Amino acid sequence: MNSRSDDALAPPLAVWGLAKSEPPQAGAFFEDLRDASVQIHSGTRIKLFTGVMPRAELVSLALTDHETDPTTTDLAKPLGSAFDLLASVDEDFFQSVANGIDTLVPVHLRKSSAISTPPTSITVPSFPLSSFFYRNALRHLAPAALNEKHSVAVLAENLLHESVHQQVNLIIIEQSGMTDGFSSATSPKIEIP
């Protein structure tokens, strides 16, 4: 996905389109989302969404307690630094991470939300190559590690985490990795400390 050409988005979205039920979010609004975004890392297509996602889109993604946060443009620099840190570890590793994330969407909890503590970041399988994140992604490593100060390293870890989710989602769709009749609602859960 992380190609320097303008067609870099086409192959992964084409793969998503081959799924039995094409995610509606991969259509027109996905392109609108990219148009309302600013590039945060040179040499990649990774962007920060700076617009407002319509409420109906958030509800369709089961993000009913959330709204986009267009006030987080100040996060472009730390996000770019976090990707620089990942690239400094290993270029192939960085390419792998960048292949799982195309657009970062900052969110916060709605005032009417019943959720008391926001999560750090969210990946929604039906919204490919995008990750939703909170400002606390600079300080919080789930489930319980919390830095006193903002940390580019913590942000890089959270970006890596969400990239892995996106890559697993794509593998599941590409390779039909689930057995017939699989349901995440009824399947056994694996406890990960």
PDB file of C-alpha atoms in Angstrom, residues 29-40 45-54 57-58 67-76 79 102-107 127 130-133:
ATOM      1  CA  PHE A  29     -16.935   9.025   1.662  1.00  0.00           C
ATOM      2  CA  PHE A  30     -13.545   7.329   1.931  1.00  0.00           C
ATOM      3  CA  GLU A  31     -12.311   9.569  -0.880  1.00  0.00           C
ATOM      4  CA  ASP A  32     -13.979  12.607   0.750  1.00  0.00           C
ATOM      5  CA  LEU A  33     -12.130  11.714   3.940  1.00  0.00           C
ATOM      6  CA  ARG A  34      -8.815  11.656   2.096  1.00  0.00           C
ATOM      7  CA  ASP A  35      -9.577  15.013   0.466  1.00  0.00           C
ATOM      8  CA  ALA A  36     -10.106  16.591   3.916  1.00  0.00           C
ATOM      9  CA  SER A  37      -6.763  15.330   5.175  1.00  0.00           C
ATOM     10  CA  VAL A  38      -3.201  16.593   5.412  1.00  0.00           C
ATOM     11  CA  GLN A  39      -0.138  14.486   4.713  1.00  0.00           C
ATOM     12  CA  ILE A  40       1.826  13.746   7.874  1.00  0.00           C
ATOM     13  CA  ARG A  45       0.226   8.422   1.690  1.00  0.00           C
ATOM     14  CA  ILE A  46      -0.414   8.595   5.440  1.00  0.00           C
ATOM     15  CA  LYS A  47      -2.711  11.506   6.221  1.00  0.00           C
ATOM     16  CA  LEU A  48      -4.403  13.124   9.207  1.00  0.00           C
ATOM     17  CA  PHE A  49      -8.135  13.773   8.754  1.00  0.00           C
ATOM     18  CA  THR A  50      -8.877  17.410   9.580  1.00  0.00           C
ATOM     19  CA  GLY A  51     -12.567  17.535   8.729  1.00  0.00           C
ATOM     20  CA  VAL A  52     -15.778  16.512  10.440  1.00  0.00           C
ATOM     21  CA  MET A  53     -17.139  13.057   9.745  1.00  0.00           C
ATOM     22  CA  PRO A  54     -20.945  13.092   9.417  1.00  0.00           C
ATOM     23  CA  GLU A  57     -21.027   7.701   9.070  1.00  0.00           C
ATOM     24  CA  LEU A  58     -19.904   7.367  12.687  1.00  0.00           C
ATOM     25  CA  GLU A  67     -17.243  12.501  17.080  1.00  0.00           C
ATOM     26  CA  THR A  68     -14.338  13.568  14.949  1.00  0.00           C
ATOM     27  CA  ASP A  69     -12.014  16.165  16.415  1.00  0.00           C
ATOM     28  CA  PRO A  70     -10.893  18.707  13.787  1.00  0.00           C
ATOM     29  CA  THR A  71      -8.972  20.665  16.464  1.00  0.00           C
ATOM     30  CA  THR A  72      -6.108  18.157  16.517  1.00  0.00           C
ATOM     31  CA  THR A  73      -4.071  19.522  13.603  1.00  0.00           C
ATOM     32  CA  ASP A  74      -1.312  20.125  16.174  1.00  0.00           C
ATOM     33  CA  LEU A  75      -0.880  16.336  16.221  1.00  0.00           C
ATOM     34  CA  ALA A  76       0.453  16.273  12.647  1.00  0.00           C
ATOM     35  CA  LEU A  79       2.429  11.772  14.255  1.00  0.00           C
ATOM     36  CA  ASP A 102      -3.616   5.295   5.195  1.00  0.00           C
ATOM     37  CA  THR A 103      -5.657   7.830   7.151  1.00  0.00           C
ATOM     38  CA  LEU A 104      -5.680   8.687  10.840  1.00  0.00           C
ATOM     39  CA  VAL A 105      -8.949  10.078  12.163  1.00  0.00           C
ATOM     40  CA  PRO A 106      -8.787  11.965  15.468  1.00  0.00           C
ATOM     41  CA  VAL A 107     -11.858  11.484  17.637  1.00  0.00           C
ATOM     42  CA  PHE A 127     -13.467   1.184   7.321  1.00  0.00           C
ATOM     43  CA  SER A 130      -8.006   4.049   8.609  1.00  0.00           C
ATOM     44  CA  SER A 131      -7.570   4.222  12.343  1.00  0.00           C
ATOM     45  CA  PHE A 132      -9.429   6.362  14.834  1.00  0.00           C
ATOM     46  CA  PHE A 133      -7.363   7.697  17.706  1.00  0.00           C
TER      47      PHE A 133
END
